[in-house]
Structure formats: C-alpha cells, structure tokens
CSV table of C-alpha atoms in Angstrom, one decimal:
chain,number,residue,atom,x,y,z
A,1,MET,CA,-17.1,16.5,27.2
A,2,THR,CA,-20.4,17.8,25.8
A,3,THR,CA,-20.4,18.7,22.1
A,4,HIS,CA,-22.7,19.3,19.2
A,5,GLN,CA,-22.0,19.3,15.5
A,6,ASP,CA,-20.4,22.5,14.2
A,7,GLY,CA,-20.9,24.1,17.6
A,8,ASN,CA,-18.5,24.9,20.4
A,9,ALA,CA,-15.0,23.4,19.9
A,10,GLY,CA,-13.2,22.4,23.1
A,11,ARG,CA,-12.2,25.3,25.2
A,12,ALA,CA,-13.5,28.1,23.1
A,13,SER,CA,-16.7,29.3,21.5
A,14,ALA,CA,-17.0,28.7,17.7
A,15,THR,CA,-18.1,32.4,17.4
A,16,ALA,CA,-14.8,33.6,18.8
A,17,ARG,CA,-12.0,34.8,16.6
A,18,THR,CA,-9.6,32.3,18.2
A,19,VAL,CA,-10.4,28.6,18.8
A,20,SER,CA,-8.0,26.8,21.2
A,21,VAL,CA,-7.9,23.0,21.3
A,22,ASP,CA,-5.4,20.3,21.9
A,23,VAL,CA,-5.3,19.1,18.3
A,24,VAL,CA,-6.3,20.9,15.0
A,25,VAL,CA,-7.0,18.5,12.1
A,26,VAL,CA,-7.3,20.0,8.6
A,27,GLY,CA,-9.5,18.0,6.3
A,28,ALA,CA,-12.5,15.7,6.9
A,29,GLY,CA,-11.4,12.8,4.7
A,30,THR,CA,-10.5,9.3,5.9
A,31,SER,CA,-7.2,10.2,7.5
A,32,GLY,CA,-8.5,13.4,9.2
A,33,CYS,CA,-11.6,11.7,10.6
A,34,TYR,CA,-9.7,8.7,12.0
A,35,ALA,CA,-7.1,11.1,13.5
A,36,ALA,CA,-9.7,13.3,15.1
A,37,ALA,CA,-11.8,10.3,16.4
A,38,THR,CA,-8.7,8.8,18.0
A,39,VAL,CA,-7.8,12.1,19.7
A,40,ALA,CA,-11.4,12.6,21.0
A,41,ASP,CA,-11.6,9.0,22.3
A,42,ALA,CA,-8.5,9.7,24.4
A,43,GLY,CA,-10.4,12.7,26.0
A,44,TYR,CA,-8.6,15.5,24.3
A,45,ASP,CA,-10.2,18.5,22.5
A,46,VAL,CA,-10.0,18.4,18.7
A,47,VAL,CA,-11.6,20.3,15.9
A,48,VAL,CA,-11.7,19.3,12.2
A,49,VAL,CA,-11.4,22.2,9.8
A,50,GLU,CA,-13.2,21.4,6.5
A,51,ARG,CA,-13.4,23.7,3.5
A,52,LYS,CA,-16.7,22.1,2.1
A,53,ASP,CA,-20.1,22.8,3.6
A,54,GLU,CA,-21.8,20.3,5.7
A,55,THR,CA,-23.9,18.8,2.8
A,56,GLU,CA,-20.8,18.4,0.6
A,57,ALA,CA,-18.3,17.2,3.2
A,58,GLY,CA,-17.2,13.6,2.3
A,59,HIS,CA,-18.0,14.1,-1.4
A,60,ILE,CA,-14.5,13.2,-2.8
A,61,ALA,CA,-13.5,12.0,-6.3
A,62,CYS,CA,-12.5,8.4,-5.9
A,63,GLY,CA,-12.6,5.1,-7.7
A,64,ASP,CA,-14.7,3.7,-4.9
A,65,ALA,CA,-12.8,0.4,-4.8
A,66,LEU,CA,-11.7,-0.6,-1.3
A,67,LYS,CA,-9.0,-3.1,-0.8
A,68,GLY,CA,-8.7,-4.2,2.9
A,69,ALA,CA,-12.4,-3.9,3.4
A,70,SER,CA,-12.3,-6.2,6.4
A,71,ASP,CA,-9.8,-4.1,8.5
A,72,PHE,CA,-10.4,-0.7,10.0
A,73,PRO,CA,-9.0,0.9,13.2
A,74,GLU,CA,-11.2,0.8,16.2
A,75,ALA,CA,-11.8,4.6,16.4
A,76,ILE,CA,-14.4,4.3,13.6
A,77,PRO,CA,-15.2,0.6,13.3
A,78,LYS,CA,-16.1,-1.2,10.1
A,79,SER,CA,-19.7,-1.6,11.4
A,80,GLN,CA,-20.0,2.2,11.3
A,81,LEU,CA,-19.0,2.3,7.6
A,82,GLU,CA,-20.8,-0.8,6.2
A,83,PRO,CA,-23.9,1.2,5.1
A,84,ALA,CA,-21.7,2.7,2.4
A,85,PHE,CA,-20.6,-0.8,1.1
A,86,THR,CA,-22.6,-1.2,-2.1
A,87,ASN,CA,-20.9,-4.2,-3.6
A,88,THR,CA,-19.1,-6.8,-1.5
A,89,GLY,CA,-19.2,-9.4,-4.3
A,90,VAL,CA,-16.1,-8.1,-6.2
A,91,ASP,CA,-13.3,-10.7,-5.9
A,92,HIS,CA,-10.8,-10.1,-8.7
A,93,GLY,CA,-9.4,-7.6,-11.2
A,94,ARG,CA,-10.1,-7.7,-15.0
A,95,PHE,CA,-7.5,-6.2,-17.2
A,96,GLU,CA,-8.7,-5.5,-20.7
A,97,ILE,CA,-5.7,-5.3,-23.2
A,98,PRO,CA,-7.0,-4.3,-26.6
A,99,GLN,CA,-3.5,-4.1,-28.0
A,100,GLU,CA,-3.2,-7.9,-27.5
A,101,ASP,CA,-6.9,-8.7,-27.9
A,102,THR,CA,-6.7,-10.2,-24.4
A,103,VAL,CA,-8.7,-10.0,-21.2
A,104,LEU,CA,-6.6,-11.0,-18.1
A,105,GLU,CA,-8.4,-12.0,-15.0
A,106,ILE,CA,-6.2,-11.6,-11.9
A,107,PRO,CA,-6.8,-12.5,-8.2
A,108,VAL,CA,-6.7,-9.6,-5.7
A,109,PRO,CA,-5.4,-10.6,-2.2
A,110,GLY,CA,-7.5,-9.6,0.8
A,111,GLU,CA,-11.2,-8.5,1.1
A,112,LEU,CA,-12.6,-6.2,-1.6
A,113,ALA,CA,-15.6,-4.0,-1.8
A,114,VAL,CA,-16.9,-1.1,-3.9
A,115,ILE,CA,-18.4,1.7,-1.9
A,116,ASP,CA,-20.6,4.8,-2.4
A,117,ARG,CA,-17.8,7.3,-1.5
A,118,TRP,CA,-20.1,10.1,-0.6
A,119,GLU,CA,-22.1,7.9,1.8
A,120,TYR,CA,-18.8,6.5,3.1
A,121,GLY,CA,-17.7,10.1,3.8
A,122,ARG,CA,-20.9,10.8,5.8
A,123,CYS,CA,-20.4,7.6,7.8
A,124,LEU,CA,-16.9,8.7,8.6
A,125,ILE,CA,-18.1,12.1,9.9
A,126,ASP,CA,-20.9,10.5,11.9
A,127,GLY,CA,-18.4,8.1,13.5
A,128,ALA,CA,-16.1,10.9,14.4
A,129,ASN,CA,-19.0,12.9,15.7
A,130,ASP,CA,-20.0,10.0,17.9
A,131,SER,CA,-16.5,10.2,19.5
A,132,GLY,CA,-17.0,13.9,20.3
A,133,VAL,CA,-15.2,15.5,17.4
A,134,GLU,CA,-16.1,19.0,16.4
A,135,PHE,CA,-16.4,19.9,12.7
A,136,HIS,CA,-16.1,23.4,11.4
A,137,TYR,CA,-17.4,23.4,7.8
A,138,ASP,CA,-17.1,26.2,5.2
A,139,THR,CA,-13.6,26.9,6.6
A,140,VAL,CA,-10.7,27.5,4.3
A,141,VAL,CA,-7.2,27.5,5.7
A,142,GLN,CA,-5.1,30.4,4.4
A,143,ASP,CA,-1.9,30.3,6.5
A,144,VAL,CA,0.0,28.3,9.2
A,145,LEU,CA,1.1,29.7,12.6
A,146,GLN,CA,4.7,28.9,13.7
A,147,ASP,CA,6.6,30.2,16.8
A,148,ASP,CA,10.1,31.5,16.9
A,149,SER,CA,11.5,28.0,17.1
A,150,GLY,CA,9.7,26.8,14.0
A,151,CYS,CA,7.1,24.8,15.9
A,152,VAL,CA,3.6,24.8,14.2
A,153,THR,CA,1.1,26.2,16.6
A,154,GLY,CA,-2.1,26.5,14.5
A,155,VAL,CA,-3.7,27.8,11.3
A,156,LYS,CA,-5.4,30.9,10.1
A,157,ALA,CA,-8.6,30.4,8.2
A,158,MET,CA,-11.8,32.0,6.8
A,159,ARG,CA,-14.9,30.4,8.2
A,160,LYS,CA,-18.1,31.4,6.4
A,161,GLY,CA,-16.4,34.6,5.4
A,162,ASP,CA,-15.0,35.5,8.9
A,163,PRO,CA,-11.4,35.2,9.9
A,164,VAL,CA,-10.7,32.5,12.6
A,165,THR,CA,-7.4,31.4,14.2
A,166,TYR,CA,-7.2,27.8,15.3
A,167,GLU,CA,-4.5,27.2,18.0
A,168,GLY,CA,-3.4,23.7,19.2
A,169,ASP,CA,-0.5,21.7,20.6
A,170,MET,CA,-0.5,19.7,17.4
A,171,VAL,CA,-1.7,20.3,13.8
A,172,ILE,CA,-2.5,17.2,11.7
A,173,ASP,CA,-2.6,17.9,7.9
A,174,GLY,CA,-5.2,15.7,6.2
A,175,ALA,CA,-5.9,18.3,3.6
A,176,GLY,CA,-5.1,16.0,0.6
A,177,ALA,CA,-2.7,16.0,-2.3
A,178,LEU,CA,-0.6,19.1,-2.7
A,179,SER,CA,-1.7,20.5,0.6
A,180,ILE,CA,-1.6,24.3,1.1
A,181,LEU,CA,-0.4,23.8,4.6
A,182,GLN,CA,2.9,22.4,3.4
A,183,ASP,CA,3.4,25.4,1.1
A,184,LYS,CA,2.8,27.8,4.0
A,185,THR,CA,4.9,26.0,6.6
A,186,ASP,CA,8.7,26.7,7.0
A,187,LEU,CA,10.1,23.2,7.0
A,188,GLU,CA,13.7,24.0,6.4
A,189,ASP,CA,15.0,22.7,9.7
A,190,ALA,CA,12.7,19.7,9.9
A,191,THR,CA,13.1,16.2,8.3
A,192,PHE,CA,9.6,16.7,6.7
A,193,ASP,CA,9.8,15.7,3.1
A,194,THR,CA,9.8,18.7,0.8
A,195,ASN,CA,10.9,16.8,-2.4
A,196,VAL,CA,7.3,17.2,-3.8
A,197,GLN,CA,6.4,18.2,-7.3
A,198,TYR,CA,3.4,18.0,-9.6
A,199,SER,CA,5.1,15.2,-11.7
A,200,GLN,CA,4.7,12.9,-8.8
A,201,PHE,CA,0.9,13.1,-8.9
A,202,CYS,CA,-2.0,11.9,-11.0
A,203,SER,CA,-4.9,13.8,-12.3
A,204,ALA,CA,-8.1,11.8,-12.3
A,205,TYR,CA,-11.7,12.2,-13.3
A,206,ARG,CA,-14.7,9.9,-12.7
A,207,GLU,CA,-18.4,9.7,-13.4
A,208,ILE,CA,-21.1,7.7,-11.6
A,209,ILE,CA,-23.1,6.1,-14.4
A,210,GLU,CA,-26.5,4.3,-14.2
A,211,VAL,CA,-27.0,1.6,-16.9
A,212,ASP,CA,-30.2,-0.1,-18.0
A,213,GLU,CA,-29.1,-3.7,-17.8
A,214,PRO,CA,-26.8,-5.4,-15.3
A,215,VAL,CA,-23.2,-5.6,-16.5
A,216,GLU,CA,-21.6,-9.0,-16.9
A,217,TRP,CA,-18.5,-8.1,-14.8
A,218,ASP,CA,-20.2,-6.9,-11.6
A,219,ASP,CA,-17.8,-9.1,-9.6
A,220,ALA,CA,-14.6,-7.5,-11.0
A,221,LEU,CA,-12.6,-4.3,-10.9
A,222,VAL,CA,-12.1,-3.5,-14.6
A,223,PHE,CA,-8.9,-1.8,-15.8
A,224,LYS,CA,-8.0,-0.7,-19.3
A,225,PRO,CA,-4.9,1.1,-20.5
A,226,THR,CA,-5.1,4.4,-22.2
A,227,GLU,CA,-3.4,5.1,-25.5
A,228,ARG,CA,-0.4,6.2,-23.5
A,229,SER,CA,1.4,4.2,-20.8
A,230,ALA,CA,1.1,6.9,-18.1
A,231,GLY,CA,-2.7,6.4,-17.7
A,232,TYR,CA,-5.5,3.9,-17.3
A,233,LEU,CA,-9.3,3.7,-17.4
A,234,TRP,CA,-11.3,2.0,-14.8
A,235,TYR,CA,-14.8,0.6,-14.5
A,236,PHE,CA,-15.7,-0.3,-10.9
A,237,PRO,CA,-19.3,-1.6,-10.3
A,238,ARG,CA,-21.0,-0.1,-7.2
A,239,THR,CA,-23.8,-2.4,-8.1
A,240,ASP,CA,-24.6,-4.3,-11.3
A,241,THR,CA,-26.2,-1.2,-12.8
A,242,GLU,CA,-24.3,1.7,-11.1
A,243,ILE,CA,-20.7,2.0,-12.3
A,244,ASN,CA,-17.9,4.3,-11.3
A,245,ALA,CA,-16.2,5.0,-14.6
A,246,GLY,CA,-13.0,7.0,-14.5
A,247,LEU,CA,-9.6,7.8,-16.0
A,248,GLY,CA,-6.3,9.0,-14.6
A,249,PHE,CA,-2.9,9.9,-15.9
A,250,GLN,CA,0.4,10.8,-14.3
A,251,MET,CA,1.3,14.5,-14.4
A,252,ASN,CA,4.8,13.9,-15.7
A,253,GLU,CA,3.1,13.2,-19.1
A,254,GLU,CA,1.5,15.6,-21.6
A,255,PRO,CA,-2.0,16.4,-20.4
A,256,MET,CA,-4.9,14.2,-21.4
A,257,GLU,CA,-8.4,15.5,-22.1
A,258,LEU,CA,-9.8,13.3,-19.3
A,259,VAL,CA,-13.5,13.9,-20.0
A,260,ASP,CA,-13.2,13.4,-23.8
A,261,ASP,CA,-11.0,10.3,-23.5
A,262,LEU,CA,-13.4,8.7,-21.0
A,263,LYS,CA,-16.4,9.6,-23.2
A,264,ARG,CA,-14.7,8.1,-26.2
A,265,ASP,CA,-14.2,4.8,-24.5
A,266,LEU,CA,-17.7,4.8,-23.0
A,267,GLN,CA,-19.2,5.3,-26.5
A,268,GLY,CA,-17.4,2.2,-27.7
A,269,ARG,CA,-18.8,-0.1,-25.0
A,270,SER,CA,-22.3,-1.5,-25.7
A,271,GLU,CA,-23.1,-1.9,-22.0
A,272,PHE,CA,-23.2,1.9,-21.6
A,273,GLU,CA,-25.6,2.6,-24.4
A,274,GLY,CA,-28.3,4.9,-23.1
A,275,ALA,CA,-26.6,5.2,-19.7
A,276,GLU,CA,-27.2,8.3,-17.5
A,277,VAL,CA,-24.5,10.2,-15.7
A,278,GLN,CA,-25.4,10.7,-12.0
A,279,ASP,CA,-22.4,12.6,-10.7
A,280,LYS,CA,-19.1,14.0,-12.0
A,281,LEU,CA,-15.9,14.8,-10.1
A,282,GLY,CA,-12.2,15.3,-10.6
A,283,ALA,CA,-9.1,15.3,-8.3
A,284,ALA,CA,-5.4,15.0,-7.9
A,285,LEU,CA,-3.8,12.2,-6.0
A,286,PRO,CA,-0.3,11.1,-5.2
A,287,THR,CA,1.2,8.3,-7.4
A,288,ARG,CA,4.6,8.5,-5.6
A,289,ARG,CA,6.4,6.9,-2.7
A,290,PRO,CA,5.3,7.9,0.8
A,291,TYR,CA,7.0,10.9,2.3
A,292,ASP,CA,10.4,10.1,3.7
A,293,SER,CA,9.3,11.9,6.9
A,294,ALA,CA,5.9,13.3,7.5
A,295,VAL,CA,6.7,15.0,10.9
A,296,ALA,CA,7.9,18.4,12.0
A,297,PRO,CA,7.7,20.1,15.4
A,298,GLY,CA,4.0,20.5,16.2
A,299,PHE,CA,3.0,19.1,12.8
A,300,MET,CA,2.2,15.8,11.0
A,301,ALA,CA,0.8,14.9,7.6
A,302,VAL,CA,-1.5,12.0,6.9
A,303,GLY,CA,-3.2,10.2,3.9
A,304,ASP,CA,-2.9,11.9,0.5
A,305,ALA,CA,-1.1,14.8,2.1
A,306,ALA,CA,1.8,12.4,2.9
A,307,GLY,CA,1.7,10.2,-0.2
A,308,HIS,CA,0.0,7.3,1.6
A,309,VAL,CA,-1.5,5.9,-1.6
A,310,ASN,CA,-0.7,2.7,-3.5
A,311,PRO,CA,1.1,4.4,-6.5
A,312,THR,CA,0.1,1.6,-9.0
A,313,THR,CA,-3.6,1.6,-8.3
A,314,GLY,CA,-4.4,4.9,-6.6
A,315,GLY,CA,-6.0,3.1,-3.6
A,316,GLY,CA,-5.5,4.9,-0.4
A,317,ILE,CA,-8.5,4.5,2.0
A,318,ALA,CA,-7.1,1.7,4.2
A,319,GLY,CA,-3.7,3.4,4.4
A,320,ALA,CA,-5.2,6.7,5.3
A,321,ALA,CA,-7.3,5.3,8.1
A,322,TYR,CA,-4.3,3.8,9.7
A,323,ALA,CA,-2.0,6.8,9.1
A,324,GLY,CA,-4.6,9.0,10.8
A,325,THR,CA,-4.8,6.7,13.7
A,326,TYR,CA,-1.0,6.4,14.1
A,327,ALA,CA,-0.5,10.2,13.9
A,328,ALA,CA,-3.2,10.8,16.5
A,329,GLU,CA,-1.7,8.2,18.9
A,330,GLN,CA,1.7,9.8,18.5
A,331,ALA,CA,0.3,13.3,19.0
A,332,ILE,CA,-1.4,12.1,22.3
A,333,GLU,CA,1.9,10.6,23.5
A,334,ALA,CA,3.8,13.8,22.6
A,335,ILE,CA,1.3,16.1,24.3
A,336,GLU,CA,1.2,14.0,27.5
A,337,SER,CA,5.0,14.1,27.7
A,338,GLY,CA,5.1,17.8,27.0
A,339,ARG,CA,7.1,17.2,23.8
A,340,ALA,CA,4.6,18.2,21.0
A,341,ASP,CA,7.2,20.7,19.8
A,342,ASP,CA,9.9,18.0,19.6
A,343,GLU,CA,10.2,16.3,16.2
A,344,ALA,CA,12.0,13.3,17.9
A,345,ALA,CA,8.8,12.7,19.9
A,346,LEU,CA,6.8,12.2,16.7
A,347,TRP,CA,9.3,10.0,14.9
A,348,GLU,CA,7.6,6.7,15.8
A,349,TYR,CA,4.7,7.7,13.5
A,350,ASN,CA,7.1,7.5,10.5
A,351,GLU,CA,8.3,4.1,11.6
A,352,ARG,CA,4.8,2.7,12.0
A,353,VAL,CA,3.7,4.0,8.5
A,354,MET,CA,6.8,2.5,6.8
A,355,ASP,CA,6.4,-0.8,8.7
A,356,HIS,CA,2.6,-1.2,7.9
A,357,PHE,CA,2.5,-0.1,4.2
A,358,GLY,CA,5.1,2.6,3.4
A,359,ALA,CA,7.9,0.2,2.4
A,360,ARG,CA,5.6,-1.7,0.1
A,361,TYR,CA,4.3,1.4,-1.6
A,362,ALA,CA,7.8,2.7,-2.1
A,363,ALA,CA,8.7,-0.5,-3.9
A,364,LEU,CA,5.5,-0.3,-6.0
A,365,ASP,CA,6.5,3.1,-7.2
A,366,VAL,CA,9.5,1.6,-9.0
A,367,TYR,CA,7.0,-0.1,-11.4
A,368,ASN,CA,5.4,3.3,-12.0
A,369,ILE,CA,8.8,4.7,-12.9
A,370,PHE,CA,9.4,1.7,-15.2
A,371,THR,CA,6.2,2.4,-17.2
A,372,THR,CA,7.2,5.9,-18.0
A,373,ALA,CA,10.2,4.7,-20.0
A,374,TYR,CA,8.4,2.3,-22.4
A,375,ASP,CA,6.0,2.3,-25.3
A,376,VAL,CA,2.5,1.3,-24.4
A,377,ASP,CA,2.5,-1.6,-26.9
A,378,ASP,CA,5.7,-3.1,-25.2
A,379,LEU,CA,4.0,-2.8,-21.8
A,380,MET,CA,0.8,-4.4,-22.9
A,381,ALA,CA,2.6,-7.3,-24.5
A,382,LEU,CA,4.5,-7.8,-21.2
A,383,LEU,CA,1.3,-7.5,-19.2
A,384,ALA,CA,-0.4,-10.1,-21.3
A,385,ALA,CA,2.5,-12.5,-20.9
A,386,LEU,CA,2.6,-12.2,-17.1
A,387,PRO,CA,0.5,-14.8,-15.2
A,388,GLY,CA,-2.3,-13.3,-13.2
A,389,GLU,CA,-1.1,-14.2,-9.8
A,390,LYS,CA,2.3,-12.6,-10.6
A,391,LEU,CA,0.6,-9.4,-11.7
A,392,ALA,CA,-1.4,-9.3,-8.5
A,393,GLU,CA,1.7,-9.7,-6.4
A,394,ALA,CA,3.4,-6.9,-8.3
A,395,LEU,CA,0.4,-4.5,-8.1
A,396,TYR,CA,-0.3,-5.1,-4.4
A,397,GLY,CA,2.7,-6.6,-2.7
A,398,GLY,CA,5.6,-4.6,-4.1
A,399,SER,CA,7.5,-7.6,-5.4
A,400,THR,CA,7.0,-10.9,-7.2
A,401,SER,CA,9.2,-13.8,-8.1
A,402,ILE,CA,10.3,-14.2,-11.7
A,403,GLY,CA,12.3,-17.4,-12.1
A,404,LEU,CA,14.1,-18.7,-15.2
A,405,GLY,CA,11.1,-20.9,-16.3
A,406,LEU,CA,8.7,-17.9,-16.1
A,407,LYS,CA,11.2,-15.7,-18.0
A,408,LEU,CA,11.4,-18.2,-20.8
A,409,LYS,CA,7.6,-18.5,-21.0
A,410,MET,CA,7.3,-14.8,-21.1
A,411,ALA,CA,9.9,-14.6,-23.8
A,412,VAL,CA,8.0,-17.0,-26.0
A,413,LYS,CA,4.7,-15.2,-25.5
A,414,SER,CA,6.4,-11.8,-26.0
A,415,ILE,CA,8.5,-12.2,-29.1
A,416,GLY,CA,9.8,-8.8,-30.2
A,417,HIS,CA,9.8,-7.5,-26.6
A,418,LEU,CA,12.7,-9.3,-25.1
A,419,GLY,CA,14.5,-6.2,-24.2
A,420,THR,CA,11.6,-5.0,-22.1
A,421,ILE,CA,11.4,-8.4,-20.3
A,422,ARG,CA,15.1,-8.1,-19.5
A,423,ASP,CA,14.7,-4.6,-18.2
A,424,LEU,CA,11.6,-5.7,-16.1
A,425,TYR,CA,13.6,-8.4,-14.5
A,426,GLN,CA,16.5,-6.0,-13.6
A,427,THR,CA,13.9,-3.5,-12.3
A,428,LYS,CA,12.3,-6.1,-10.2
A,429,LYS,CA,15.6,-6.9,-8.5
A,430,ALA,CA,16.2,-3.2,-7.8
A,431,ALA,CA,12.6,-2.9,-6.4
A,432,ASP,CA,13.4,-5.8,-4.1
A,433,ARG,CA,16.6,-4.0,-2.9
A,434,LEU,CA,14.5,-0.9,-2.3
A,435,LEU,CA,11.9,-2.8,-0.3
A,436,ASP,CA,14.6,-4.3,1.9
A,437,HIS,CA,16.0,-0.9,2.5
A,438,TYR,CA,12.7,0.6,3.5
A,439,GLU,CA,12.2,-2.3,5.9
A,440,SER,CA,15.3,-1.0,7.7
A,441,TYR,CA,13.8,2.5,8.1
A,442,PRO,CA,15.8,4.3,10.9
A,443,SER,CA,14.4,4.2,14.5
A,444,ASP,CA,15.3,7.9,15.0
A,445,ARG,CA,16.4,10.9,13.0
A,446,SER,CA,20.1,10.4,13.7
A,447,GLY,CA,20.3,7.7,11.0
A,448,PHE,CA,17.9,9.4,8.6
A,449,GLU,CA,20.3,11.2,6.3
A,450,SER,CA,22.5,8.1,5.8
A,451,TRP,CA,19.3,6.0,5.1
A,452,GLN,CA,18.3,8.6,2.5
A,453,ARG,CA,21.7,8.5,0.8
A,454,GLU,CA,21.6,4.7,0.5
A,455,ARG,CA,18.0,4.9,-0.8
A,456,ASP,CA,19.0,7.5,-3.4
A,457,SER,CA,21.8,5.3,-4.6
A,458,ILE,CA,19.3,2.5,-5.2
A,459,MET,CA,17.1,4.9,-7.1
A,460,ASP,CA,20.0,5.9,-9.3
A,461,ASP,CA,20.4,2.2,-10.2
A,462,ILE,CA,16.7,2.1,-11.0
A,463,TYR,CA,16.9,5.1,-13.3
A,464,GLU,CA,19.9,3.6,-15.1
A,465,VAL,CA,18.2,0.3,-15.6
A,466,THR,CA,14.9,1.7,-16.9
A,467,GLY,CA,16.2,4.8,-18.7
A,468,ALA,CA,13.4,6.8,-17.0
A,469,GLU,CA,13.8,10.4,-16.1
A,470,PRO,CA,14.4,10.9,-12.3
A,471,LYS,CA,11.1,11.3,-10.5
A,472,TYR,CA,12.6,12.8,-7.3
C-alpha cells in the first residue's frame, strides 16, 4: 500500500466527503498509534483522526515518568521511541512527607525512565507512519455513525473546517479521558461500561521547568502530598536541570487551584529559585478501575478512554500501548471472520486487558477509595510507618503482605492512628479479594452479569470498611 502523511487514506481520497477504510482510529496518542500501526502491519487500511494540527500532535499533558520502559509491543518498537528517553537513570521513588518531617525512599519494580512527552509523541507518530498509517490532523469528531442494529460504522467530523464522514468496519476510540465518542454512541444494548462520571477522574496540571543548578534527586521520582488527601505534587527530572513539576487532584473533591498550589510549593523549594518555565499544560485522566467491558458492536475503547491507567500514580503509557495492540489484533480477527458487528467476537480483548494489567489496576483503585475517607495527617502518618518495599508493592502491584509483626511495628510508629491501621488492614484484605475476582474475569459475556454482581458485593464491603462514599 502506497501512502503519504496526511494524504490519501486507504480506498478514498482525503479530499472526498467520505473516507472509507477498514479501521478508523480516533486519537493519535499512545493507544491510538499502537492500534493503527498494528492494523497497518497486517495489511489493512487505517486512518487516525486527530484533533490537533500536525505540529501539536503528540503534545499531551503527562508526568513524563515511564514505568515498564523496557517493554513495548512490536508494532512500534522501543528503538523507535528511545530518542525521547531523556533520563534513564531514575531508579526509585522519593516520598516527601512534611507532616511527619520525613523523606521515604522506595524501590520501584521494573525499568524506569523519564521522557520528553512531546518528542515521544512525535516518535509514536513516525513509527505508525512507517507502518503505513494515515493521519488526518485538524479533525474534530462530532458524532458517531451506527446502523439499525446498533453497530458502530464510523464517525462524522470537521476536518480543517470541512465536514468529513469516516466509515470503517471497526472504530477504535483512543480519544482520551471522557471521550466524546462514548457520549455520542448508543450503548444501551452493549456490555460497554457506561458507569462513568467526573468523580472517577483526576484534573492535572504540569510545567516543564529549567533550573540553573542540577537537582540532587535526579535519580528519583519525587512525590509530595497536597494539603488534602485527594491530591499530590510531583517533581520528575527529565534531566538534572529540566524538571516536570505538576499537581493533580481527584474530581470527587472540592476543586484545587492547581496553578496557584503548584506555584506556592515551587516558591518554597530552593532548587527552583530563578527557574524558567518552558511549557505549561493541563489535562484530565482516569483514576478509576478499567472499564468492565470496553467493547460494543463495531467499537472498542483503548487507553485513557477505557480507564487503562494506574489509578494510584496516573501512569498509563505502557498499558495504553498494549491495549491499543490487543484491540487492533481483535479487530483484525473480527474483520477476517466477518464478525466486526458481533460483540462476542471482540470479547477476548477485554480478557487480555484484565489478564495483563486490568485486574491489578482494579485492586489499586481500592487504595484510592481508602484515601478519600481519611484525614491527610492520618494518611501521612500511615505512609511514614509503612516500609518502602511494602509501599512499592501497594502502589504498583495491587497488593502487599501485612503480617502481625509489621502491624505491631506500624502501630508503635503511628501512635494515635491505630484505627486507620486497622482499617487499612481490612481494606487490604478486601483488595486481595477483588484482585482474585478480577483474575477470574469471564471468558464470554454470558457470565458477565454474575461476575459484575459478585464484584459489586465486594465493593460494598470495601465502602463499609472504609466509610468512603461509593465511587461507582
């Protein structure tokens, strides 16, 4: 197939009012690029519809920290992305806990890196281009096409001010958090998760800051709690003098003035005296469990658009890459069998996501729920009492062991917070139950409703233990 960037797309001219391809991908982020590259590698026609212009595509608000930096799907190999890796010397997390006058150094499992997210976005697009993917920039999706049976058949958009209809056997939604595609699609008869609300998301803001002198913590990802438990600040070193500084908070809390709160903290840190801000950007991202199901006839969601983010850290690059790949592979299989309009033919995509990272992320969300029910001072005392390796397990693995000896040590170090320790232990047991349940995700939709009922029963126990308001 002969292609050129932002030119003809598959079987139709880009100047036509209708573009017909095998697969339409919305969004040129990590999940969208991996999905499109996988489809193109298999010899199918695919177009990526991207709302930003060509120069801004890939410029996304992100903490720039990448866990799982050693492992990417083959469609866009790691070698294609490495030019964006600016700091591969980070090897641990650093938790600053001013309430306890403590700095906690924790190990982080797996390979870490800090990246230039804009350069990474360009590398992604270049990699997808190399596979034969077409990109239509300046294209804003406005509606979704569905046939009489409810199967998604395409999208309607405005491209550089002109209306264009994109038709395909499959639409893959990589449009990010709170995607408009899901608002526009009738999903009533599908298993696709519609239990989605603003309170399950985080609002984040970050600045890229250049400092005069190298920071002492250029080998660490620095985290610091905000004055309220629903948010945290981060300082991630792209290099020893270029820092990604940001702040996020969960939308179930009263709004924070993100820019003001970040500036206030920056002004109190001597290493940022005289620093220059190079770039500013904000975004919303999911801090919730992965969608129960991210498939409907002719339609799949990937990455942020399906809740594929570690809800405790906000990290989502590696999960998005694999989700995009899994969705594309399932789309190809469904198209080849003539079953793109059959939700059952897409179900294995859900299974692969849950097996790879979805179950773990769902268990991690329990700890997010836990934090909403407690005073920040209680939580910081608890954090300071927890050994670093246990904190790392909880943040990244979805579970950690808390034996009697450790509980006694935590109790001694956290006098006055014994009730919180007790509740954490009970919450941990409930999170383990939830993880086990997600690891038994149904192999087809016939067992889906009973699986959901059992999951919801476990969640009821979690709300009762924590006293938190229901999140779903």
